[in-house]
Coordinates of C-alpha atoms (C1' of nucleotides) in Angstrom, one line a residue:
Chain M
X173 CA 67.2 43.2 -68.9
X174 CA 67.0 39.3 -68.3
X175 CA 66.9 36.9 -70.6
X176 CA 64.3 34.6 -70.2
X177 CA 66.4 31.7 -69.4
X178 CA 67.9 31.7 -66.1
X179 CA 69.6 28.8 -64.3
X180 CA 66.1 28.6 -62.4
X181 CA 64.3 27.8 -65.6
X182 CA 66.4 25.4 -66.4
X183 CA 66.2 23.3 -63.0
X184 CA 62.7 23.8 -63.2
X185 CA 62.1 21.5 -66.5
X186 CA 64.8 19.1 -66.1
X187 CA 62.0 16.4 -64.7
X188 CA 60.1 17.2 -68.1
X189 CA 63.1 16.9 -70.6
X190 CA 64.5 13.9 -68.6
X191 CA 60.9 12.2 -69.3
X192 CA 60.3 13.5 -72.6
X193 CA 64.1 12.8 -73.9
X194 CA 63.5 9.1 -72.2
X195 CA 60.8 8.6 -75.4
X196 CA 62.4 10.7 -78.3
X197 CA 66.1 12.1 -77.6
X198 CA 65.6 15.7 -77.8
X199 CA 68.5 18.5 -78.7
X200 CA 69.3 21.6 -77.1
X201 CA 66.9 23.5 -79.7
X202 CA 63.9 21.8 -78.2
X203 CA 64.9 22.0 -74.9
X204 CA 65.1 25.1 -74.9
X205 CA 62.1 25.9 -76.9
X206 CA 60.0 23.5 -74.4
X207 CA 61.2 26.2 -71.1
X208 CA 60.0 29.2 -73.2
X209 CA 57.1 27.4 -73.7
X210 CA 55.9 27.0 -70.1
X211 CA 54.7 30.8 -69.2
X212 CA 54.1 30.6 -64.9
X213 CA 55.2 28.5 -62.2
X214 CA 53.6 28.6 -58.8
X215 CA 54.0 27.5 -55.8
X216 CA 51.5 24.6 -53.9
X217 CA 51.2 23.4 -50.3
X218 CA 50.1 20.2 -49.9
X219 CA 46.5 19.8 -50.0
X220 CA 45.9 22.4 -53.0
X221 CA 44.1 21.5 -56.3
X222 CA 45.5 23.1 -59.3
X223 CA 42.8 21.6 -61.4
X224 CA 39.5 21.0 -60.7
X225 CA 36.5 19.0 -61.1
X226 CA 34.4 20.6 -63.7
X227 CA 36.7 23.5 -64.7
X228 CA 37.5 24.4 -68.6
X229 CA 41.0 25.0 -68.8
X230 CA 43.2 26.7 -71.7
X231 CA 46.8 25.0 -70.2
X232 CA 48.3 22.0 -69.8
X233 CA 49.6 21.6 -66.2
X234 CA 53.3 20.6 -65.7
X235 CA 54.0 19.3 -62.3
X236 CA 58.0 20.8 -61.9
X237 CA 58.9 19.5 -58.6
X238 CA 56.9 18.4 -55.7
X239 CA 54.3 15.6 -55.7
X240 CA 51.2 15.2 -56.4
X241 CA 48.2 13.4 -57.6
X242 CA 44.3 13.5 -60.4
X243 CA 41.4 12.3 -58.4
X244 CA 37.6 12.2 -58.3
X245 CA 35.8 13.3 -55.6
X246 CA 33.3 10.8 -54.6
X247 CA 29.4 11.3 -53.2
X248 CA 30.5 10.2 -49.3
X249 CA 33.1 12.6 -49.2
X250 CA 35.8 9.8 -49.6
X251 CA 37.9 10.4 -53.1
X252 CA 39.7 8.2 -55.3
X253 CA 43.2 9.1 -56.5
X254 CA 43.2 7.9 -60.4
X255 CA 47.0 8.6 -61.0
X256 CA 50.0 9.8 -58.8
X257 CA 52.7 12.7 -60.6
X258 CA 55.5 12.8 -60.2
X259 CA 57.7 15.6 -62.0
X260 CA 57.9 15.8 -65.1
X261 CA 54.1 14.7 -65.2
X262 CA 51.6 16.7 -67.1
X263 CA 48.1 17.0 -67.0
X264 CA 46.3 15.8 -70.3
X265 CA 45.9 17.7 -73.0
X266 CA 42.5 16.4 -74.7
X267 CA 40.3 18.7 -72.6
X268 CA 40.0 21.8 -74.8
X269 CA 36.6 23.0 -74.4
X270 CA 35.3 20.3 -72.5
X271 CA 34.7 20.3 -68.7
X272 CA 37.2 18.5 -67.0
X273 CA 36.0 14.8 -65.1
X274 CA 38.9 15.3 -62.3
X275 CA 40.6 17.7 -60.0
X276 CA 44.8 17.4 -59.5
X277 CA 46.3 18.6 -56.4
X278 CA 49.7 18.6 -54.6
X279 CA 50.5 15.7 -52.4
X280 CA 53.5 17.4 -51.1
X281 CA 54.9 20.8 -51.1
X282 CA 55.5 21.4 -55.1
X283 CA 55.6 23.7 -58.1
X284 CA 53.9 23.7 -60.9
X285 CA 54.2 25.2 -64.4
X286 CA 51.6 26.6 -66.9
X287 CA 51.9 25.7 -70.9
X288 CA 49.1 27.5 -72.6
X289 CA 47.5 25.4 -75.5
X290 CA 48.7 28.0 -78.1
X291 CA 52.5 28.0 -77.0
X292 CA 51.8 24.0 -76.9
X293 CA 50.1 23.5 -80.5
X294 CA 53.4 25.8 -81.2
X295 CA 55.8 23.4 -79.8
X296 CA 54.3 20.7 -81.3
X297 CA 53.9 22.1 -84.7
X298 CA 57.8 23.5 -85.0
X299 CA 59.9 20.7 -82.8
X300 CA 58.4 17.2 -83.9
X301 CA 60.4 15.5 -81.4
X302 CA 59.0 16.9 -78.9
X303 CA 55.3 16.4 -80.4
X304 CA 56.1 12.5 -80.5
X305 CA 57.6 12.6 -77.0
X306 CA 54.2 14.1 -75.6
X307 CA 52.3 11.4 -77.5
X308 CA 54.5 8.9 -76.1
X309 CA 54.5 10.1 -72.9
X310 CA 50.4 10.2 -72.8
X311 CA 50.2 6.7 -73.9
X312 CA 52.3 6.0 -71.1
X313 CA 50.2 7.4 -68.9
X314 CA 47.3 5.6 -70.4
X315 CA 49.3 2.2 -69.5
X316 CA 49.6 3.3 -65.9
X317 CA 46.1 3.9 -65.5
X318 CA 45.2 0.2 -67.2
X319 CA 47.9 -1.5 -65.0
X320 CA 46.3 0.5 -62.1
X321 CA 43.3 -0.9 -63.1
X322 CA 44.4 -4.6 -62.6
X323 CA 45.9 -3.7 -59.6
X324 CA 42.6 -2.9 -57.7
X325 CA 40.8 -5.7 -59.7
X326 CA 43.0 -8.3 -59.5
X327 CA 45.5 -7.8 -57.4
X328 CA 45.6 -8.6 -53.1
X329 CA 46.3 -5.7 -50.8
X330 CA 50.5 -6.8 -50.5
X331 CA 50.8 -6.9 -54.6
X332 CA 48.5 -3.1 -55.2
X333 CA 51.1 -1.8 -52.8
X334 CA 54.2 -3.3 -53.7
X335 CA 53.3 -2.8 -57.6
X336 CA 52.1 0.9 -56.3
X337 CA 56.0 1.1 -54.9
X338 CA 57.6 -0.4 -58.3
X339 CA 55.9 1.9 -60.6
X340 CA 57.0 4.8 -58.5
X341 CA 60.5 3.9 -58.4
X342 CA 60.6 3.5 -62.4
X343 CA 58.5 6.9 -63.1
X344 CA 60.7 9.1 -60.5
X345 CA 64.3 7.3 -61.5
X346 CA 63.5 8.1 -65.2
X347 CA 63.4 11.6 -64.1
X348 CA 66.2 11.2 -61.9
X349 CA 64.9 11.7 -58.3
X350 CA 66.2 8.2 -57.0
X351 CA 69.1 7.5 -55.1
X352 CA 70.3 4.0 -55.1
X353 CA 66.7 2.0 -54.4
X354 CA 65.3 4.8 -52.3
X355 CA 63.2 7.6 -53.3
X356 CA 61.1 10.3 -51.3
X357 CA 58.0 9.1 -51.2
X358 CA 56.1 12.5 -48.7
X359 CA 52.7 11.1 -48.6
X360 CA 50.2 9.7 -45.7
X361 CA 49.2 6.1 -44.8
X362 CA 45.2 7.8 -45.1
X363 CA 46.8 9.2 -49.3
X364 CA 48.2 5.4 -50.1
X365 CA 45.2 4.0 -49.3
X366 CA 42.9 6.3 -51.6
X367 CA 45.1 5.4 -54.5
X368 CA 45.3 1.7 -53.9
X369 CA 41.3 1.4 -52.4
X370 CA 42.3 0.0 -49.1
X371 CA 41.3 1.6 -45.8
X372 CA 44.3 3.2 -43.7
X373 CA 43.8 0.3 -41.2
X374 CA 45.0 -2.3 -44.1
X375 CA 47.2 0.2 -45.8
X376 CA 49.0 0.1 -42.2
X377 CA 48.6 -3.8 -41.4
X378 CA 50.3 -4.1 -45.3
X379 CA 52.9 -2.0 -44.9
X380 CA 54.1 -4.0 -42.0
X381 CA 54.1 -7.1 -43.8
X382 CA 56.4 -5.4 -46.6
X383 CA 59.2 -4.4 -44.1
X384 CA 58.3 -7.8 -42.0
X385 CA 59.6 -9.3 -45.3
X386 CA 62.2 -7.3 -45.7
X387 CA 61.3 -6.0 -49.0
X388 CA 60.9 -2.4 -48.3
X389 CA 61.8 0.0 -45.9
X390 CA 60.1 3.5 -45.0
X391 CA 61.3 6.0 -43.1
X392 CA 60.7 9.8 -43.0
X393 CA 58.8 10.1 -46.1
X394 CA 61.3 7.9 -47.9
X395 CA 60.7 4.5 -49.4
X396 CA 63.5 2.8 -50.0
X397 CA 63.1 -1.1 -52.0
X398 CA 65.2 -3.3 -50.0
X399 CA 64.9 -6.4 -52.4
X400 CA 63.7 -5.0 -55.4
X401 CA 63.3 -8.6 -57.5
X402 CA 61.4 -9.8 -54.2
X403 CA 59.0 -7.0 -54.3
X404 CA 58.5 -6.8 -58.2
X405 CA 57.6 -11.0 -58.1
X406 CA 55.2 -10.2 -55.1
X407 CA 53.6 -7.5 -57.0
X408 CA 53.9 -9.3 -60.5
X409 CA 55.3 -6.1 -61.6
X410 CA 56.9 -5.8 -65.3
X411 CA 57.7 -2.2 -66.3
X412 CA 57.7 -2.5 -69.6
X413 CA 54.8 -0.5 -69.9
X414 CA 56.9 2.5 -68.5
X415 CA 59.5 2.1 -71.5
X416 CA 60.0 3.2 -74.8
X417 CA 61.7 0.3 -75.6
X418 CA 60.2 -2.3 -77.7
X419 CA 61.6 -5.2 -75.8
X420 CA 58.7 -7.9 -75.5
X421 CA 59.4 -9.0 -71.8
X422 CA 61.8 -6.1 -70.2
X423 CA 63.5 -7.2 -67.1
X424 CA 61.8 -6.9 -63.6
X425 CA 62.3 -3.2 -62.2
Chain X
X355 CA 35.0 1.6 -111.9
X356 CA 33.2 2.1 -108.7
X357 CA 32.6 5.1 -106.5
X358 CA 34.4 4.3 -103.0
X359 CA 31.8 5.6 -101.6
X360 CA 29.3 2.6 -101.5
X361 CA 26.3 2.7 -99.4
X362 CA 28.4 0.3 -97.4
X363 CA 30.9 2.2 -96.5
X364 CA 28.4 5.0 -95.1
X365 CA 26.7 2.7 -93.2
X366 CA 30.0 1.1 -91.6
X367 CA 31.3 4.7 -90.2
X368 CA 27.5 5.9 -89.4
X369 CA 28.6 5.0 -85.4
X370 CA 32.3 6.6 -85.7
X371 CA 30.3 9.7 -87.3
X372 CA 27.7 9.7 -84.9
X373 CA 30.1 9.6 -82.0
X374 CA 32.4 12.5 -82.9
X375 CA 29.3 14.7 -84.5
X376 CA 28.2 14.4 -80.7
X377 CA 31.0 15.9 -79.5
X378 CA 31.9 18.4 -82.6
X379 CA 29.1 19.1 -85.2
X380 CA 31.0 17.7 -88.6
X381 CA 29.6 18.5 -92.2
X382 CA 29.4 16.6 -95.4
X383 CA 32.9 16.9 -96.7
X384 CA 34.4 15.5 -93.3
X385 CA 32.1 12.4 -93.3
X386 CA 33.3 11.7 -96.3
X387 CA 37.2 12.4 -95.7
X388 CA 36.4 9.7 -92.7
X389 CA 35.0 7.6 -94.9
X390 CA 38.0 7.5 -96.6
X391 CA 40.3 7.5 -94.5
X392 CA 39.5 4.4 -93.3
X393 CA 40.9 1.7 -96.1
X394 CA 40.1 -2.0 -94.9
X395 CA 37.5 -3.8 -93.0
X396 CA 37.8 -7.3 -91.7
X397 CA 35.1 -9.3 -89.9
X398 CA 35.9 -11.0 -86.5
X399 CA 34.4 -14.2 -84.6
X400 CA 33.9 -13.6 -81.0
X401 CA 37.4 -14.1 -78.7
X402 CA 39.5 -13.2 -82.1
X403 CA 42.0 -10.4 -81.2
X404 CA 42.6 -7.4 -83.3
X405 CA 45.8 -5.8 -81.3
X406 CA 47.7 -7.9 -79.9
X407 CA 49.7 -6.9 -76.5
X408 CA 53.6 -6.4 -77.5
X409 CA 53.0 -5.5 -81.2
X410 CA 53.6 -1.9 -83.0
X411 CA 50.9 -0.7 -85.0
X412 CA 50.8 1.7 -87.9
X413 CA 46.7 1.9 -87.7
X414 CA 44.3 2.8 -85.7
X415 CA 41.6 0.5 -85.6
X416 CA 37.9 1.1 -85.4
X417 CA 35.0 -1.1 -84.1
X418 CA 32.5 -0.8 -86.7
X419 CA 30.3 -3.4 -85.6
X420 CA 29.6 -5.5 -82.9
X421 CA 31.2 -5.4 -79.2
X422 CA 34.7 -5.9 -78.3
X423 CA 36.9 -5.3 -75.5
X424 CA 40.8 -3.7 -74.4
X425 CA 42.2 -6.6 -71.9
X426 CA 45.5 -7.3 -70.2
X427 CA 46.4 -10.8 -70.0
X428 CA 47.6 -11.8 -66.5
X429 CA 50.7 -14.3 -65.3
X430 CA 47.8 -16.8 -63.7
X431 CA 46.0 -17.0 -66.9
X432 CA 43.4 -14.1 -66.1
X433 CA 42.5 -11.3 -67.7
X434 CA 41.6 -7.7 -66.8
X435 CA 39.0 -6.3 -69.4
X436 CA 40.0 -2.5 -69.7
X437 CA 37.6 -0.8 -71.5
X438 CA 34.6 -2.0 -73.5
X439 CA 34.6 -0.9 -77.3
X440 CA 31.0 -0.6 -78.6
X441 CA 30.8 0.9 -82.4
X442 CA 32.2 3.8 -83.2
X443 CA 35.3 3.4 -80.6
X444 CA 38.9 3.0 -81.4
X445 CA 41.9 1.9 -80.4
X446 CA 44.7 4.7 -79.1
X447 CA 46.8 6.3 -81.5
X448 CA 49.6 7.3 -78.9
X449 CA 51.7 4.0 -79.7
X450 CA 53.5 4.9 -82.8
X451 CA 56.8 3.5 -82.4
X452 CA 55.6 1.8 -79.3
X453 CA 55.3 -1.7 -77.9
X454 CA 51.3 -2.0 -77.0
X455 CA 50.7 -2.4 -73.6
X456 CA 47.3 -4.3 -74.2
X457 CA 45.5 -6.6 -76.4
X458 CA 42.1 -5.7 -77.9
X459 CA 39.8 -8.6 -79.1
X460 CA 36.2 -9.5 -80.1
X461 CA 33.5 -10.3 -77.7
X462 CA 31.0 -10.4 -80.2
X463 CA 31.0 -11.0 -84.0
X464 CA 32.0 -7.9 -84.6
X465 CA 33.9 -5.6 -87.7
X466 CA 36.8 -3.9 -87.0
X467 CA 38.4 -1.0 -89.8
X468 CA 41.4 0.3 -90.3
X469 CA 43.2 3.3 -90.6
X470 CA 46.7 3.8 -91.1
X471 CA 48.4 6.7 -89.7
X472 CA 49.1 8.7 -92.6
X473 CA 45.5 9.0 -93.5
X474 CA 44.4 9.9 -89.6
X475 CA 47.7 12.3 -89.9
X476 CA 46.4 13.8 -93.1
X477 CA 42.2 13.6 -92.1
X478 CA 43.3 15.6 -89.0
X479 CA 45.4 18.4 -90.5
X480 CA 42.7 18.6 -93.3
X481 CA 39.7 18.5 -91.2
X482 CA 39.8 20.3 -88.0
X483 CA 36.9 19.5 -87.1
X484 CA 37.9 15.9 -87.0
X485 CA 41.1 16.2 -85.4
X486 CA 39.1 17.9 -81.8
X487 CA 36.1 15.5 -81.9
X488 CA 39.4 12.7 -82.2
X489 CA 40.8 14.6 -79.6
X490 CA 37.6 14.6 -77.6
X491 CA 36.9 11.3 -78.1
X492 CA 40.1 10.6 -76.3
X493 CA 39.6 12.3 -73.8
X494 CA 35.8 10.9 -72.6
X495 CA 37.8 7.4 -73.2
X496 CA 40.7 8.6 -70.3
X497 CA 37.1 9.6 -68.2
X498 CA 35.8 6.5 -68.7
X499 CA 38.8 4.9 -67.7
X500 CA 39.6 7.0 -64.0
X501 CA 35.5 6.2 -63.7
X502 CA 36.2 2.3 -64.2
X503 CA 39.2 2.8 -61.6
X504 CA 36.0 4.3 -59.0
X505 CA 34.3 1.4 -59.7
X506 CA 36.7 -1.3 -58.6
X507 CA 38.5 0.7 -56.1
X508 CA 35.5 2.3 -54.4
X509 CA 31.8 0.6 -55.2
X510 CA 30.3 -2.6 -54.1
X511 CA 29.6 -5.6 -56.5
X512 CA 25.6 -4.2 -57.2
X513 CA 27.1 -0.6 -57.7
X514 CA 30.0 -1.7 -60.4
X515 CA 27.5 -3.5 -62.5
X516 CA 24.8 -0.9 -62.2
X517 CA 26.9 1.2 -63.5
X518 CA 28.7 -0.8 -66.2
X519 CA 24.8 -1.2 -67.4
X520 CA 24.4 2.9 -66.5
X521 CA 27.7 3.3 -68.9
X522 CA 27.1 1.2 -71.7
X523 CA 23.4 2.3 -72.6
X524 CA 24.7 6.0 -72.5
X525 CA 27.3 5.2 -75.2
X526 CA 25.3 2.8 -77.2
X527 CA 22.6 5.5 -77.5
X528 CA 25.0 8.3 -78.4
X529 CA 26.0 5.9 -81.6
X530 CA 22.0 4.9 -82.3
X531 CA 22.8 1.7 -80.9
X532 CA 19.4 1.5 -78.1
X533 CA 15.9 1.0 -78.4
X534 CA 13.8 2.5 -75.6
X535 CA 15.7 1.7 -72.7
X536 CA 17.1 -1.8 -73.7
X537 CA 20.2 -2.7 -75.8
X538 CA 22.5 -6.0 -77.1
X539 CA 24.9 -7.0 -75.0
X540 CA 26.3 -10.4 -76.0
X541 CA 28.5 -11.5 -73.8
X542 CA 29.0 -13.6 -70.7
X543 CA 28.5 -13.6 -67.4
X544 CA 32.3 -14.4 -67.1
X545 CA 32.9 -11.4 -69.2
X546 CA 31.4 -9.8 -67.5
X547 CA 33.3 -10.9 -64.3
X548 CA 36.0 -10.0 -66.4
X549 CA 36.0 -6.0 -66.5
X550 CA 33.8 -5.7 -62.9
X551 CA 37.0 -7.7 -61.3
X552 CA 34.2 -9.8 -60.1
X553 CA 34.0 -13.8 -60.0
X554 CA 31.7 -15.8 -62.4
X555 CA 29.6 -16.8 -59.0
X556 CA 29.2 -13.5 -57.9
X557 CA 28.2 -11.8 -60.9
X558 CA 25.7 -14.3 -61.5
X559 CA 24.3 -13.7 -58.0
X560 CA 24.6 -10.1 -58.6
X561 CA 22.6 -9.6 -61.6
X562 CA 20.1 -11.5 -60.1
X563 CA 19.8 -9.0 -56.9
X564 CA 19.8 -6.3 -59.6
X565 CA 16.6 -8.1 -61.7
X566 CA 14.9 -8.8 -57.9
X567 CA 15.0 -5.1 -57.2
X568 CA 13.3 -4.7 -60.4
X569 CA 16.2 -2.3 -62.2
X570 CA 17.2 -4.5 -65.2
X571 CA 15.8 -7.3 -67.2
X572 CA 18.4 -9.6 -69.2
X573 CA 17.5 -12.0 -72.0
X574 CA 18.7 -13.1 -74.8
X575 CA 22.2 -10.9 -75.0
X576 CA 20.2 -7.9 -74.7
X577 CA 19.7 -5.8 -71.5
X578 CA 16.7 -3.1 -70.6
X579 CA 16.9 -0.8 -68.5
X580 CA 13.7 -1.2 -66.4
X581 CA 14.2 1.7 -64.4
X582 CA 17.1 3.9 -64.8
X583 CA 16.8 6.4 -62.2
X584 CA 17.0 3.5 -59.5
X585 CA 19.4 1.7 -61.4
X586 CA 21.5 5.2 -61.8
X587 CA 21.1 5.8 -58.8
X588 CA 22.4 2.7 -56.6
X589 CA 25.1 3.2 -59.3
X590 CA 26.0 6.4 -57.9
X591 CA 26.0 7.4 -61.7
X592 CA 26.5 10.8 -63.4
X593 CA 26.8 11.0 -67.0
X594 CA 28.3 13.7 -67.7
X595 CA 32.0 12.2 -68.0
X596 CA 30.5 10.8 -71.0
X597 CA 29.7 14.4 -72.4
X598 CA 30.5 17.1 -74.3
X599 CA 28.2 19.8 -72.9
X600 CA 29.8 21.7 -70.2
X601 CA 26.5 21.3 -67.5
X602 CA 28.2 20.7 -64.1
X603 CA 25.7 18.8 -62.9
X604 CA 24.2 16.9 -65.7
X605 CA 20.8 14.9 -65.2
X606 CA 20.9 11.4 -64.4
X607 CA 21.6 9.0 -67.2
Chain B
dC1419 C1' 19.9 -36.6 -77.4
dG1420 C1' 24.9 -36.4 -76.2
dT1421 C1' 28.4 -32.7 -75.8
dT1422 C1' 29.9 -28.6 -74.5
dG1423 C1' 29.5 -24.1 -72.6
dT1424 C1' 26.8 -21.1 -69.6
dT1425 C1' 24.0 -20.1 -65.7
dT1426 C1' 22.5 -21.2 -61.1
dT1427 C1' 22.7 -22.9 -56.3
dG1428 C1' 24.9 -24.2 -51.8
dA1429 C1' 28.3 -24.1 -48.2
dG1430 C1' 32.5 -22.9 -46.2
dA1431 C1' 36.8 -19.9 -46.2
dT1432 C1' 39.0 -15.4 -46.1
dG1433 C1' 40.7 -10.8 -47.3
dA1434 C1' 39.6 -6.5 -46.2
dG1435 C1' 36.4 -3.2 -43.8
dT1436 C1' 34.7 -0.9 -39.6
dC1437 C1' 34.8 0.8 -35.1
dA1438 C1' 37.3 2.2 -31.3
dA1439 C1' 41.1 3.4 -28.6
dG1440 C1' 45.8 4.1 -27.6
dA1441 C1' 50.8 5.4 -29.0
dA1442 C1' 53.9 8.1 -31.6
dC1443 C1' 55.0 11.8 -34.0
dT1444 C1' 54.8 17.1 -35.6
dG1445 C1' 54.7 21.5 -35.1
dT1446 C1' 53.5 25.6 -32.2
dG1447 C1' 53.5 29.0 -28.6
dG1448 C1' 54.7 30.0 -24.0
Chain G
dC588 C1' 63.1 23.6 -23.8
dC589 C1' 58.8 22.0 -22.5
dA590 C1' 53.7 21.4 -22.8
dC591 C1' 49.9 21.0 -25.7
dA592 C1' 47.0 20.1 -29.9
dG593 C1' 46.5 17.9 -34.0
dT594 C1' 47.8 14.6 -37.1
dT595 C1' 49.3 10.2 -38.3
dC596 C1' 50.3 5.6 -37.1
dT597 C1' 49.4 1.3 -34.8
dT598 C1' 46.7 -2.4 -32.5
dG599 C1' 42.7 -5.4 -31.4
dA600 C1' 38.2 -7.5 -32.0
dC601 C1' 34.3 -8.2 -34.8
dT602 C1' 31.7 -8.1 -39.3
dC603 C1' 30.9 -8.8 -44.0
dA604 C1' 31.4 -8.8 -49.0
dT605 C1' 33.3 -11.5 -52.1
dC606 C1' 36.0 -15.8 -53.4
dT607 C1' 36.6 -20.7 -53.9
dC608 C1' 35.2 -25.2 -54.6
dA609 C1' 31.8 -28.3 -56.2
dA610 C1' 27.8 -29.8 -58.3
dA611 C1' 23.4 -29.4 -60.6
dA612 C1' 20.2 -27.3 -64.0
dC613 C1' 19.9 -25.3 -68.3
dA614 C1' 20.8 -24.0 -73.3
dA615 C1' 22.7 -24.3 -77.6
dC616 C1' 24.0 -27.0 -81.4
dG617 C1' 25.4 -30.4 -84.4

DNA sequence: CGTTGTTTTGAGATGAGTCAAGAACTGTGG
DNA sequence: CCACAGTTCTTGACTCATCTCAAAACAACG
């Protein structure tokens, strides 16, 4: 008989400790406890919802590897995408018995892990760590969505996308998927565009202008910063929203 | 020695009560552990801040009275309003040990209580009921927030505002807070630039399409909704992100 | 009744959208 | 290994929603 805790387990939550011990250092009890905890994994292609519009849902959704994105579905057939995840990500958890307002699908070939709400009140209940690593790590998603926010009201085309570019790098080298300043980044022009609310045309036209300038490079479904304090002033970006830290003015990237 | 239980204080939490009841029917004794819970009330002058971006808080704080609003101060002196807080709202509790990532602040004279995080710890392990209607609550606020990230990323100047007006009259009249169609909203035209990412000039020029077309009257700080279906629907609006029923396709406003 | 903040109007500038078409990939089957 | 179909990316020309600047009308308030 197996043990429930194979080597594959184990790969499979690393994005989701590396996150959660980021906001509350976590010991190998909790770890441990947190892969029991997630019951199924399957697999996505690109282009499949794992949650959807108007759905009830009795588990959180862990994104394990892969990428993906929430998003609303919009009356001309256009959609919005509210939030990008990366792994490590979770879907919230305040939907109980409520009808979800969003779908969340993969962006790019991924995985994806089920915590039922009982194992998760469990977790919560017996490993406090990891209860006050969830909170933190939901009010950091709450920060994303309010910086997001600024970036489509306030921000020009050049600073949504280099801010867009920023925030990823943070989120995915916290969970240790960057290499130097470059990170796989497997999404469409078309995808960028309904995050940042720019057509494709400008979502090209802008692109250009970044590597024109130097301050990014993208190749192969890889972005790779190229000047990362040039891009962060251009976008006006200050991640201190992505830390635990209580540092009042964190330095750029 | 007096009861804490003054007539005051029931009146104070009537919109915090009548919020969550909406979303979980409460009795008696949690009303009154709410009432409780809550220990002091200050009063605020418009453009005072009650949560101030870069803090760490050890409260949660609830708009009793009045109208306020979540904002991010920008580097060029601007601000991005957030999220509007009508009575009955209240601020995240997922930044414990956390540097805030916003500021919260009056836009009206307004009262704003407190309640420290032992007694929401305690109300919620004692009350059940509470803790899901908190939960729930926090969970319409995220909705509110991905449908504010449609607004600016997706709808035109008339649509935003239509539906800021669509948004506000729902959750004023789930707290009592409407008469007929028409409700306070004191605040400026530059305010309301503010959260619609929208210059002064244009919103004036907007609201005055929106009173041409017949949908909405404004005087004196208080809005009506002269017809709601029209007005609902040139804001592509849908309620039911603002809901606890499960309807997939709720009604218009 | 002046001062200050808010609303309204006008005119010109511009960032981003739309439409349309061609070029460069990607993968697939012969 | 090539040909073909289907995406995705790129370019150009034109349109338009919204911004900016600037000033006037109005309101509130001591």
């Amino acid at each position: 008989m197996m043990h429930p805790e194979t080597n594959d387990d184990w790969s499979r939550i690393r994005p989701l400790v590396a996150r959660l011990n980021s906001y509350v250092p976590l010991n190998n009890d909790d770890v441990v406890a947190i892969a029991r905890a997630v019951t199924s994994v399957r697999d996505l292609q690109p282009g499949m919802a794992f949650v959807k519009q108007g759905e009830q849902t009795n588990a959180v959704h862990i994104l394990m590897s892969g990428f993906g994105c929430r998003y609303k579905s919009l009356t001309d057939g256009q959609r919005q995408i509210t939030a990008h995840m990366v792994p490590g990500d979770m879907s919230g958890f305040g939907f109980m018995s409520m009808a979800i307002d969003h779908s969340a699908a993969a962006l790019a070939p991924s995985s994806v892990g089920l915590m039922p709400l009982p194992n998760l009140v469990a977790l919560c209940e017996r490993h406090t760590r990891v209860a006050r690593a969830l909170l933190h790590a939901s009010a950091v998603d709450e920060a994303i969505g309010r910086e997001w926010l600024i970036n489509l009201g306030h921000r020009t085309a050049i600073q949504r996308m280099a801010h867009l570019f920023c925030e990823l790098f943070v989120r995915l080298r916290t969970v240790g998927l960057t290499e130097q300043n470059t990170y796989k980044l497997p999404i469409t022009q078309a995808e960028l565009g309904e995050a940042l609310g720019l057509s494709t045309v400008h979502v090209n036209r802008t692109l250009q202008e970044l590597r024109r300038n130097g301050q990014i490079s993208v190749k192969a479904g890889s972005v790779t910063l190229l000047q990362p304090a040039s891009l962060a002033a251009t976008a006006m970006f200050n991640g201190s929203y992505l830390r635990s830290d209580t540092a009042p003015v964190a330095t750029a990237v």
